[in-house]
mmCIF file of C-alpha atoms in Angstrom:
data_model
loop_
_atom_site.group_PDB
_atom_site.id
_atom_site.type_symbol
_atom_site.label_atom_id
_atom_site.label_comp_id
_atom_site.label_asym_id
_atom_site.label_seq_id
_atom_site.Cartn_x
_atom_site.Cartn_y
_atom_site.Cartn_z
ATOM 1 C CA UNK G 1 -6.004 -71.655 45.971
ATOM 2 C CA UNK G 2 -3.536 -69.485 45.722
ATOM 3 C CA UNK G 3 -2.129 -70.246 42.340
ATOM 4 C CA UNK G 4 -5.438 -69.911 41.193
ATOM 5 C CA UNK G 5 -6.166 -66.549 42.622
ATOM 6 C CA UNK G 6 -2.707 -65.426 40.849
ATOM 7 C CA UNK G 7 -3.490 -66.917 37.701
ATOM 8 C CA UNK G 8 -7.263 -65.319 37.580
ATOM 9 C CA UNK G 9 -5.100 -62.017 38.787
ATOM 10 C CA UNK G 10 -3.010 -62.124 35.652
ATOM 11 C CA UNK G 11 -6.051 -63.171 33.355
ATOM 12 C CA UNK G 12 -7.469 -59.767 34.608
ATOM 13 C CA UNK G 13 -4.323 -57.944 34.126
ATOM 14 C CA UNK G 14 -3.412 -59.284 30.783
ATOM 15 C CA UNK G 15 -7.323 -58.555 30.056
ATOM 16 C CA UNK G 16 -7.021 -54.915 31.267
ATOM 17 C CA UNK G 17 -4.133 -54.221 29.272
ATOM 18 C CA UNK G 18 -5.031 -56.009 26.358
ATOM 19 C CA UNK G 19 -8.964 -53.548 26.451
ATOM 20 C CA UNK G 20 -6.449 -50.467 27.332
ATOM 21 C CA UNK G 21 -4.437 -51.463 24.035
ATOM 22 C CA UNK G 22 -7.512 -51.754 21.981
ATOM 23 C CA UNK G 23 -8.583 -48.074 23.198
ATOM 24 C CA UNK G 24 -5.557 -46.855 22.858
ATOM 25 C CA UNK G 25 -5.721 -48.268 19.142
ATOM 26 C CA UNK G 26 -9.503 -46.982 18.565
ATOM 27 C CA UNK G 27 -8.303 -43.440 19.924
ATOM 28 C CA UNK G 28 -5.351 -43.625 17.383
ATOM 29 C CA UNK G 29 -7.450 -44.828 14.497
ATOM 30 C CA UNK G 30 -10.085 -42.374 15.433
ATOM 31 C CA UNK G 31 -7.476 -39.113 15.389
ATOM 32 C CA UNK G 32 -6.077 -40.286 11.802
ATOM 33 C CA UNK G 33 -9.589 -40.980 10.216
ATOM 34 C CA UNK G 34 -12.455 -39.626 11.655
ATOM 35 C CA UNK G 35 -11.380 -35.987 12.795
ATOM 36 C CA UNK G 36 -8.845 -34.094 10.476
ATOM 37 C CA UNK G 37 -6.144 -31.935 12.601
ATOM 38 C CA UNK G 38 -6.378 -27.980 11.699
ATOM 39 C CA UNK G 39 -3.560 -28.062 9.713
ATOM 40 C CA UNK G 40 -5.139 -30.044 6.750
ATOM 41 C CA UNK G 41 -7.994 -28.352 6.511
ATOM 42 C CA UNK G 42 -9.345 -28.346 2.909
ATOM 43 C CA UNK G 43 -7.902 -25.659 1.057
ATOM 44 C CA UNK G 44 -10.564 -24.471 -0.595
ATOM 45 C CA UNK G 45 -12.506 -23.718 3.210
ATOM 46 C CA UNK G 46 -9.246 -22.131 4.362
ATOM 47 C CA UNK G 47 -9.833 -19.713 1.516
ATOM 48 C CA UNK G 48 -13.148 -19.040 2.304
ATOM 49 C CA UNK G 49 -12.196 -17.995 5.953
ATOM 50 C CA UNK G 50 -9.182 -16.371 5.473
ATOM 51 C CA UNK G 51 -10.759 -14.045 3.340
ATOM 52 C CA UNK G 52 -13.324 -12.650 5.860
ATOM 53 C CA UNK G 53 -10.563 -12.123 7.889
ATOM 54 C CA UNK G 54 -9.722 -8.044 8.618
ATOM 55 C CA UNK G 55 -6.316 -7.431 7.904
ATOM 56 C CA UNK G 56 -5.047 -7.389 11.168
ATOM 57 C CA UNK G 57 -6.474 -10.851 12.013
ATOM 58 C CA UNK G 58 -4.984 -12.332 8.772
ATOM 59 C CA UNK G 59 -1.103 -12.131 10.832
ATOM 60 C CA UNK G 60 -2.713 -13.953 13.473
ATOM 61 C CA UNK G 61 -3.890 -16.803 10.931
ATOM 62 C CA UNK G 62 -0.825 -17.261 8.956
ATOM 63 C CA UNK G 63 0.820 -17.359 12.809
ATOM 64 C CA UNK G 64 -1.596 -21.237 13.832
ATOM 65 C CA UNK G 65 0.706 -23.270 12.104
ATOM 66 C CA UNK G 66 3.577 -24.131 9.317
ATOM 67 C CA UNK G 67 0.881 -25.417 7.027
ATOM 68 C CA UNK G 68 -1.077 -22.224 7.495
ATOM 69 C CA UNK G 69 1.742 -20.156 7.209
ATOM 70 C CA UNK G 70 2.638 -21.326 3.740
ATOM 71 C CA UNK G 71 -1.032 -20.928 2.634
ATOM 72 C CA UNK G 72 -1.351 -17.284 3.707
ATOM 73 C CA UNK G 73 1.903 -16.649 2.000
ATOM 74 C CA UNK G 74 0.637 -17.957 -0.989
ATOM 75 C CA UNK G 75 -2.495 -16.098 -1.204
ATOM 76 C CA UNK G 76 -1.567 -12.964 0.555
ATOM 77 C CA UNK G 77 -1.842 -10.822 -3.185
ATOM 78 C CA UNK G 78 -5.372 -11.819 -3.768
ATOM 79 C CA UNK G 79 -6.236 -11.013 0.617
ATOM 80 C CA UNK G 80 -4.335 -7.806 0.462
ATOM 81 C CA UNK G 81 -5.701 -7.051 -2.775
ATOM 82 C CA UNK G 82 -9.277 -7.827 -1.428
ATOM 83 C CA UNK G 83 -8.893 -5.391 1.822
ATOM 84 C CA UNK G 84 -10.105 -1.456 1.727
ATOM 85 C CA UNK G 85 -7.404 1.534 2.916
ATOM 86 C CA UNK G 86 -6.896 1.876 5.915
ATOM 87 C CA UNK G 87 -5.750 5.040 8.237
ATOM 88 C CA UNK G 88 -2.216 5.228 8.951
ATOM 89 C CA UNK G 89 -0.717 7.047 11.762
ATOM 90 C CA UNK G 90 2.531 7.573 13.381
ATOM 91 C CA UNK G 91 3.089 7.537 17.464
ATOM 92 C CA UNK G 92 6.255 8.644 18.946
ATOM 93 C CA UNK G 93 7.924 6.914 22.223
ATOM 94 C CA UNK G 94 9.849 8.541 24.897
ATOM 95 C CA UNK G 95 13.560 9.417 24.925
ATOM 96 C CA UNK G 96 13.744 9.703 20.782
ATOM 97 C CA UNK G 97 13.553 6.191 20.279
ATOM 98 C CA UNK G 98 11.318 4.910 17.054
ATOM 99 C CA UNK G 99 7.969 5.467 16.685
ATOM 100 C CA UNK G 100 5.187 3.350 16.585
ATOM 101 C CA UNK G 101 3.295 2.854 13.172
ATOM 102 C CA UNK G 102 -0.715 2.193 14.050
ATOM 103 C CA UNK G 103 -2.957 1.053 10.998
ATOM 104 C CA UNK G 104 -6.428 0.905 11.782
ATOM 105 C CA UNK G 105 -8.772 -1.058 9.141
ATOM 106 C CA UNK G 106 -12.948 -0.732 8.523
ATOM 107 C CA UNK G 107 -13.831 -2.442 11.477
ATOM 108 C CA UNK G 108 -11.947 -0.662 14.091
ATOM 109 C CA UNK G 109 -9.120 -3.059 14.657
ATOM 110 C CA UNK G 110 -5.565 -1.825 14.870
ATOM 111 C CA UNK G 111 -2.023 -3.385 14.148
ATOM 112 C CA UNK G 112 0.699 -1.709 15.982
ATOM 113 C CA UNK G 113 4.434 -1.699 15.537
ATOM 114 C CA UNK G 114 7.264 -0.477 15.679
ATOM 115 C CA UNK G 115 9.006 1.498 12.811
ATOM 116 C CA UNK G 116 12.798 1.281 12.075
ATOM 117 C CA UNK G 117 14.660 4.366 11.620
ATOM 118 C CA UNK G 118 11.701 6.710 12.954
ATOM 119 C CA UNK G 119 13.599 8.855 15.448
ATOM 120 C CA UNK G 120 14.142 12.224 14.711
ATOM 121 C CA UNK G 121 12.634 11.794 11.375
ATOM 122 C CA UNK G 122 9.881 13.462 9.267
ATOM 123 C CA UNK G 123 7.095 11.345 7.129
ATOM 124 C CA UNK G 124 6.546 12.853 4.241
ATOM 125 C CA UNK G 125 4.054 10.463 3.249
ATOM 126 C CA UNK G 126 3.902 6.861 1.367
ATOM 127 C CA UNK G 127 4.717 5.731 -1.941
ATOM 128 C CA UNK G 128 4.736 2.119 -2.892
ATOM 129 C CA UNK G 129 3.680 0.679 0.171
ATOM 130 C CA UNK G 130 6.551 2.109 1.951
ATOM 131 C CA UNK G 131 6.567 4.871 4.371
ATOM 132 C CA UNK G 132 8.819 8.315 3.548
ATOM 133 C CA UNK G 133 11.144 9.552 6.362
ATOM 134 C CA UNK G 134 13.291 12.077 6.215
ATOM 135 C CA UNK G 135 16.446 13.108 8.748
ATOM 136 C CA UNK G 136 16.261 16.636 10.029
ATOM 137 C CA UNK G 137 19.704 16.760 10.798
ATOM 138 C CA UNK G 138 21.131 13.729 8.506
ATOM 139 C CA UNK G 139 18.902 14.761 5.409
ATOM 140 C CA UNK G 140 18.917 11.373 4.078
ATOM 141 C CA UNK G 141 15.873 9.491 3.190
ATOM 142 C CA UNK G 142 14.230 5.739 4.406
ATOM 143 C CA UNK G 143 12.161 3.999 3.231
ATOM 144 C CA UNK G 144 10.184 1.849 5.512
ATOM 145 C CA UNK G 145 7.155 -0.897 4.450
ATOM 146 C CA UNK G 146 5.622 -0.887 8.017
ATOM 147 C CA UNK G 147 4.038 -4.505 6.603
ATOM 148 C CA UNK G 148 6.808 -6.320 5.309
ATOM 149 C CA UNK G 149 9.657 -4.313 7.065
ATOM 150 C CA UNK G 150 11.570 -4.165 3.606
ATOM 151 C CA UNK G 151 13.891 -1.183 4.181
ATOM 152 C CA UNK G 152 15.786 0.847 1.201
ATOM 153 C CA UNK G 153 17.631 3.463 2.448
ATOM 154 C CA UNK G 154 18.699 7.001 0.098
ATOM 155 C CA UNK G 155 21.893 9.305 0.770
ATOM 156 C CA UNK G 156 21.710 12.640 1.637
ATOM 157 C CA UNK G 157 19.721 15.303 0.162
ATOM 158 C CA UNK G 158 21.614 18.785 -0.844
ATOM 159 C CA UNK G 159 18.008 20.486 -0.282
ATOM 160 C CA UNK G 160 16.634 20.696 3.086
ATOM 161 C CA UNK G 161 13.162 19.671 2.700
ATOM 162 C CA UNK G 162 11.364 19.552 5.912
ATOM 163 C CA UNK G 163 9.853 23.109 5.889
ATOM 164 C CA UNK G 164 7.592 22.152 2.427
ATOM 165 C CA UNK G 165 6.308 18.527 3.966
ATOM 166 C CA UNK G 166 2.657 19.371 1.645
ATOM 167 C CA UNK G 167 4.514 20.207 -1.331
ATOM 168 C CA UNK G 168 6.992 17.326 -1.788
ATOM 169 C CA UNK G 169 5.991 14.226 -4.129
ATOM 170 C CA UNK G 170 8.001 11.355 -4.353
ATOM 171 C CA UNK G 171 7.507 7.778 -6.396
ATOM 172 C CA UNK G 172 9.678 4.903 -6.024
ATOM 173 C CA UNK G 173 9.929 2.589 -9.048
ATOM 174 C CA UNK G 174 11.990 -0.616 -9.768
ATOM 175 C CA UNK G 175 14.455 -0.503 -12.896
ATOM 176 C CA UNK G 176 14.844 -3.952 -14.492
ATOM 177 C CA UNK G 177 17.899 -2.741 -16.644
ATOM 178 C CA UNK G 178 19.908 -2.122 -13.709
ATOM 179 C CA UNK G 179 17.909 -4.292 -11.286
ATOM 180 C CA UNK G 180 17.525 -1.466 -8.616
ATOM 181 C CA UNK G 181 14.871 0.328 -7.113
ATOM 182 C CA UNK G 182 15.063 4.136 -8.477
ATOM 183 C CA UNK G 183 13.365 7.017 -5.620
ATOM 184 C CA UNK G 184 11.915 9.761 -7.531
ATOM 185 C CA UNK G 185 11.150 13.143 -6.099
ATOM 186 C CA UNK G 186 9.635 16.398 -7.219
ATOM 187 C CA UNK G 187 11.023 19.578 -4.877
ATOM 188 C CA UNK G 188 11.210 22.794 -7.526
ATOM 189 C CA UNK G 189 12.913 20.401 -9.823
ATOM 190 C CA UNK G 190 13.001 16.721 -10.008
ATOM 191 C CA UNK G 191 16.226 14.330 -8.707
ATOM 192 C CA UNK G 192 16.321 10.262 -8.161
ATOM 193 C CA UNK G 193 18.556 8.465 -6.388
ATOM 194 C CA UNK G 194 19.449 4.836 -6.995
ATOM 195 C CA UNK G 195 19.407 1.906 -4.021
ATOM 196 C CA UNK G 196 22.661 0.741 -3.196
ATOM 197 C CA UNK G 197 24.274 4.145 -5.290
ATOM 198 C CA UNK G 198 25.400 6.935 -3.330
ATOM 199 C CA UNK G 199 24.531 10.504 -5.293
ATOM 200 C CA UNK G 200 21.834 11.861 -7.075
ATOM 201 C CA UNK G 201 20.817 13.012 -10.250
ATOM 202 C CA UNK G 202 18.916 16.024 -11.160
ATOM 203 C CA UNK G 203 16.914 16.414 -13.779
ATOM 204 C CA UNK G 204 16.377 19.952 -15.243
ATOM 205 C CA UNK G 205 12.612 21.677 -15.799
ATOM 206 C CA UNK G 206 10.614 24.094 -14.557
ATOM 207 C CA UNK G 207 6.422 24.634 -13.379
ATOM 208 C CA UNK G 208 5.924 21.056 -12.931
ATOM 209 C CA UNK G 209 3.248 20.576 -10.507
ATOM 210 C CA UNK G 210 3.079 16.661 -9.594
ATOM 211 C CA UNK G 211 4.454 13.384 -11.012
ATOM 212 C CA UNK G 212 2.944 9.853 -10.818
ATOM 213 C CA UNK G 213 3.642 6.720 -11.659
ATOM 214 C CA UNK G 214 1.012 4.721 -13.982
ATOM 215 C CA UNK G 215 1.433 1.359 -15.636
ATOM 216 C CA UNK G 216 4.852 1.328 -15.930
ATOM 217 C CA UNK G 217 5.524 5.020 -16.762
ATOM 218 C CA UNK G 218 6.137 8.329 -15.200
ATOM 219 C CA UNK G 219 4.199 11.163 -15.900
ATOM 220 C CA UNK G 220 4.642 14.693 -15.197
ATOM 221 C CA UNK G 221 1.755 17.488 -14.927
ATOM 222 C CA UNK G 222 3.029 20.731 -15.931
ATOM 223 C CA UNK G 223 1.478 23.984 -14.764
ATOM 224 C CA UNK G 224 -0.421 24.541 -18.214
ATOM 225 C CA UNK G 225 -2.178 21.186 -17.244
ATOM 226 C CA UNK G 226 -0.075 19.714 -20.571
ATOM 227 C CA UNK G 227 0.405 15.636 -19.310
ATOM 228 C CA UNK G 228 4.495 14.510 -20.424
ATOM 229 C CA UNK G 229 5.662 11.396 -20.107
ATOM 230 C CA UNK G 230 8.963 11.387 -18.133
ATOM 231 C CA UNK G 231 11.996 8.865 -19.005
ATOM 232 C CA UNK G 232 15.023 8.648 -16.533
ATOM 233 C CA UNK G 233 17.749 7.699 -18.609
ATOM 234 C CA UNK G 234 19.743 5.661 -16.628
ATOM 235 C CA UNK G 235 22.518 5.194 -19.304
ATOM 236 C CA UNK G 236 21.422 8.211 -21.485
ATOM 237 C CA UNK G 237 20.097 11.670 -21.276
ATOM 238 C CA UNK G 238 16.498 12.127 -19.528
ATOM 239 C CA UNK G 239 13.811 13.330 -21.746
ATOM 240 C CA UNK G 240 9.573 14.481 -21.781
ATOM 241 C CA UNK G 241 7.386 13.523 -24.529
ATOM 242 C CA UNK G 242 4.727 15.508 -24.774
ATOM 243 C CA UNK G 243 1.697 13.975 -24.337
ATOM 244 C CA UNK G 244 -1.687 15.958 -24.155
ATOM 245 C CA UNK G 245 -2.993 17.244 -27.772
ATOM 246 C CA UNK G 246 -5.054 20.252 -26.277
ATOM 247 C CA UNK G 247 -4.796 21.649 -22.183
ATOM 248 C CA UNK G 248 -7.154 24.440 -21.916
ATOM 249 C CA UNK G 249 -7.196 25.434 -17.788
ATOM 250 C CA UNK G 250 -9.934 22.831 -16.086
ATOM 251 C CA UNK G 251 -9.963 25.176 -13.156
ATOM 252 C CA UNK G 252 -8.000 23.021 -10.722
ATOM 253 C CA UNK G 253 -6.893 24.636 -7.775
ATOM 254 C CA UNK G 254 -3.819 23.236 -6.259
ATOM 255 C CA UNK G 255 -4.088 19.887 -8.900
ATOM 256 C CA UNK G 256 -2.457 16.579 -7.653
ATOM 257 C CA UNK G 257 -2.557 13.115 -9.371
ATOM 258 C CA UNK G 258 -4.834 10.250 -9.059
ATOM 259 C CA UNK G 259 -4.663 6.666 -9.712
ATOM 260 C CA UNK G 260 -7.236 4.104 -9.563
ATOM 261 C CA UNK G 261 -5.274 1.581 -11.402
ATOM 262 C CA UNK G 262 -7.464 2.107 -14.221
ATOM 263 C CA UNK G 263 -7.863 5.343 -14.731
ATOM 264 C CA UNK G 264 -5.306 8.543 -14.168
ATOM 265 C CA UNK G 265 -7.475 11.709 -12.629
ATOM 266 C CA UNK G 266 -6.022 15.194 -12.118
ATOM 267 C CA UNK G 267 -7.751 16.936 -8.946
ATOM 268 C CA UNK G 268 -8.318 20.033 -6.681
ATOM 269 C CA UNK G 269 -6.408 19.112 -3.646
ATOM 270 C CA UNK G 270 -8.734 21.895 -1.022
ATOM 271 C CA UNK G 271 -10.330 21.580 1.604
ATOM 272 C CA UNK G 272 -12.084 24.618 1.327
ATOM 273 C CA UNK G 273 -12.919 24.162 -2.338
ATOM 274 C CA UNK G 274 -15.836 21.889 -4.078
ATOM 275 C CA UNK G 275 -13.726 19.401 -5.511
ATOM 276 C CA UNK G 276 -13.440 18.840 -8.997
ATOM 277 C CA UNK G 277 -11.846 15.796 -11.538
ATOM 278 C CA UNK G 278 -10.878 15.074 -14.339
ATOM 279 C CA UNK G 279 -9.588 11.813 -15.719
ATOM 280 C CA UNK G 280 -7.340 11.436 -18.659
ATOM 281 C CA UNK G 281 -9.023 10.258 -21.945
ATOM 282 C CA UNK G 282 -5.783 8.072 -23.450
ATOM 283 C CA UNK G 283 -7.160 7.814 -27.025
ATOM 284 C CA UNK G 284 -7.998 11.270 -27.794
ATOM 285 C CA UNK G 285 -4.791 12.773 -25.549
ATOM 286 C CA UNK G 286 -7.083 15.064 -23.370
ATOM 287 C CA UNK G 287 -8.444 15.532 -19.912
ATOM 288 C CA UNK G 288 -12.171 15.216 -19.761
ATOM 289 C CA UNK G 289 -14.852 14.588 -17.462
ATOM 290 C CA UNK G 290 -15.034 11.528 -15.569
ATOM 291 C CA UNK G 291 -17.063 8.181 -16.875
ATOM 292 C CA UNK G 292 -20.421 7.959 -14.789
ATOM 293 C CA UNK G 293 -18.455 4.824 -13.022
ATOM 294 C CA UNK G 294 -19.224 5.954 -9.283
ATOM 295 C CA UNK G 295 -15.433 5.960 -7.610
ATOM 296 C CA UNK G 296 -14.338 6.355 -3.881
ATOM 297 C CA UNK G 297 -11.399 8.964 -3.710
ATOM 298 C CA UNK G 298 -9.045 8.556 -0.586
ATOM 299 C CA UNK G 299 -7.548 12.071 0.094
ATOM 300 C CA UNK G 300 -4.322 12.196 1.817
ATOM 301 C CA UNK G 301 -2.644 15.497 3.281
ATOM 302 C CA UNK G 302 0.650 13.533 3.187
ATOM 303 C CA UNK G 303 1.281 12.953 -0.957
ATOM 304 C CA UNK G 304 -0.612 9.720 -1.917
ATOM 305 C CA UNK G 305 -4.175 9.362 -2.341
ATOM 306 C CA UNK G 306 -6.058 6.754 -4.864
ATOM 307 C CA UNK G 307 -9.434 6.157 -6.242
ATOM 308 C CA UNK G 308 -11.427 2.858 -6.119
ATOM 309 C CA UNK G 309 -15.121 2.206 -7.153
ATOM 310 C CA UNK G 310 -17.637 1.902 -4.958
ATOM 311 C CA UNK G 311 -18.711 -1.732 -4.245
ATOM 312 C CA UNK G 312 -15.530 -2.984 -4.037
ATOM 313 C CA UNK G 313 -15.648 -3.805 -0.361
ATOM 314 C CA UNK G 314 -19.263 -4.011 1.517
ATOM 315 C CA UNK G 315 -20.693 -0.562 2.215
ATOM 316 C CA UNK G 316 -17.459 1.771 2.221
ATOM 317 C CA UNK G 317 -19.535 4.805 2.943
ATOM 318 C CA UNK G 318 -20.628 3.472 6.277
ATOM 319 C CA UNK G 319 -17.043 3.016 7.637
ATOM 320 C CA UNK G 320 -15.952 6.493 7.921
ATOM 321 C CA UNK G 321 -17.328 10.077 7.192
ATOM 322 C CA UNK G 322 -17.380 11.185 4.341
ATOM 323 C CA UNK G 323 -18.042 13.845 1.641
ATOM 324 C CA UNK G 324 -19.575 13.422 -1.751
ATOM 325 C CA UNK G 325 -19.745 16.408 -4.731
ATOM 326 C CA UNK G 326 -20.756 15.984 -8.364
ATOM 327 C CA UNK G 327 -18.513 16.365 -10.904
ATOM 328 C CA UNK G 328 -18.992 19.703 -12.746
ATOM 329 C CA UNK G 329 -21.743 20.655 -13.398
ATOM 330 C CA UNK G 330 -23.269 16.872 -14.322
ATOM 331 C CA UNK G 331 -25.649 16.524 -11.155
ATOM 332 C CA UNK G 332 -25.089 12.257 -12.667
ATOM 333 C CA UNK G 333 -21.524 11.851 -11.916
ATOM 334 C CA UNK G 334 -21.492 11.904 -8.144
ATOM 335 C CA UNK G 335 -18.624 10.976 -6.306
ATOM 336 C CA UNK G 336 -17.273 10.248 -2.641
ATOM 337 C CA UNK G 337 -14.333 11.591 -0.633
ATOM 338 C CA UNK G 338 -12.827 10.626 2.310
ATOM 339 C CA UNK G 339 -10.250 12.433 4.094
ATOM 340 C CA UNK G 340 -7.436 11.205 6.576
ATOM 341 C CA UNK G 341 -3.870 12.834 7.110
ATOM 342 C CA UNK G 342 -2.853 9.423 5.780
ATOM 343 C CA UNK G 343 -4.170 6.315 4.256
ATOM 344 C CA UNK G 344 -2.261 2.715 3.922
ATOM 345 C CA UNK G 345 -3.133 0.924 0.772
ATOM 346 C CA UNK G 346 -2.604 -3.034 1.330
ATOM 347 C CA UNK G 347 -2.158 -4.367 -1.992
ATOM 348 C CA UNK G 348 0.374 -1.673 -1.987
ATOM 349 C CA UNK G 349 2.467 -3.006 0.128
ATOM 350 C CA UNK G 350 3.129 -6.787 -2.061
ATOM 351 C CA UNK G 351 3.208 -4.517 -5.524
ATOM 352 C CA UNK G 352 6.598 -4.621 -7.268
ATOM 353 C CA UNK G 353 6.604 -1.396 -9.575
ATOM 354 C CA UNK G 354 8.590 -0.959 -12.840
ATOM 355 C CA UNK G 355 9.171 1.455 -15.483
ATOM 356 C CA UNK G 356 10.835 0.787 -18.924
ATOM 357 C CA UNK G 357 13.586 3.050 -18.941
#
């Protein structure tokens, strides 16, 4: 009896683990081939998610996994590209240490972090993406991208600077010749400094009142509103071309560039003024009234604002207040303007610039 009662004790047992085997099988099998893990997720769905992400949620995505990771990476031109400005503003922290750098998007979500080289600095604005400080005491220049954390740093200025924060205009630019990035800036005259270089260089001219840099050039707005096309010569002399056939006065106070990536304005920069554009017609060599293409212009008090048209992202107007004035006196041409002491550009911040020297 009770070898039998051992034997029917090991039947059970070798039963018991022979059904727990089986389940543990099924379970296995089940995993592999009936329920995918998150990380292979059809690409083509992951695309489709990702880009009704808001751009702070988009670091949390690429942060699930390795396979995500690599994904966002590889698509994070066409989601920046994809995403409206957002306002930029820099927070300071106790005892002088760096600031914080807050972006805040459409919907109200900020991204927070810290910014290298802050302390005891000045921003004079962006350019490229990348955030323009300047040392009170040291009188050097960095550049920060608060995004990417890319850092390119510019020797010391003989002009202080500080005191004319609204008036400076810088452009940074990537030479191919000498594979460098080249920081351009406009204070009375214009000087650039090369990355990695110590110096700078001046360049000699008088009444210009703004630069800007537009499919792969630099151009220069002088204070008879003539347009010349600027070229650094980084192993010969610098030299203007003259651009503009006629100039007769728009009536621009205070005029600043304007890029929409398609189009190069010239604008009133006042608050106190109605504003008023004009947009540079590149076959005839003339500034002229705006198209009747309906654009969003982003002012900023801090040297960098850009145009987009409206209906590139879903109800723009909504997100934050704004102002809108025709164009001269063409009650058709209607556009928008919104106004922050700063706006961040994301597609900015993944654009490699270049000019042909």
């Amino acid at each position: 009896m009770t070898r039998n009662k051992n034997q029917d004790d090991d039947d059970n047992a070798s039963s018991s683990s022979s059904s727990s085997s089986s389940s543990r099988k099924r379970f296995k099998n089940f995993d592999h081939n009936g329920v995918a893990f998150w990380s292979d997720i059809n690409h083509d769905v992951l695309f489709l998610v990702m880009m009704q992400l808001g751009f702070v949620d988009f670091f949390a995505f690429s942060g699930v996994c390795k396979s995500w990771r690599s994904f966002a990476l590889s698509n994070r031109n066409t989601f920046m590209a994809s995403k409206p400005p957002m306002k930029i503003s820099i927070e300071p922290r106790d005892n002088k240490e760096d600031s914080y750098c807050c972006l805040e998007d459409f919907k109200v979500q900020r991204f927070k972090t810290i910014l290298p080289h802050s302390s005891d600095r000045i921003c004079f604005g962006l350019t490229c993406g990348y955030l323009v400080l300047f040392g009170r005491e040291t009188r050097d220049f960095w550049l920060v991208n608060p995004i990417t954390k890319h850092e390119l740093h510019f020797p010391y200025y003989p002009l202080y600077v500080a005191a004319r924060i609204k008036k400076l205009r810088t452009i940074l630019v990537f030479a191919p010749s000498i594979s460098r990035w080249v920081f351009v800036l406009l204070h009375k005259k214009i000087s650039f400094s090369i990355a990695g270089i110590q110096g700078w260089h001046h360049v000699s001219s008088t009444c210009i009142r703004d630069l800007q840099y537009f499919k792969g050039k630099i151009y220069t707005l002088h204070i008879d509103f003539s347009l010349r096309q600027l070229r650094l010569g980084l192993k010969q002399k610098h030299r203007w071309m003259l651009l503009t056939k006629n100039f007769p006065n728009p009536k621009l106070f205070n005029p600043q560039f304007v890029s929409s990536g398609e189009n190069l304005y010239v604008m009133s920069h006042s608050g106190l003024l109605p504003k008023r554009v004009m947009e540079l017609d590149f076959g005839e060599m003339k500034w002229v009234l705006p198209d009747k293409t309906m654009y969003a212009f982003f002012i900023g008090n801090r040297n960098y604002s850009a145009a987009f048209k409206l209906g590139s992202w879903a109800d723009p107007q909504t997100q934050h207040k704004s102002s809108e004035y025709f164009l001269g006196d063409d009650k058709s041409r209607k556009c928008m303007f919104f106004y922050e002491l700063m706006w961040y550009f994301p597609h900015d911040c993944l654009n490699v610039f270049r000019f042909d020297e």
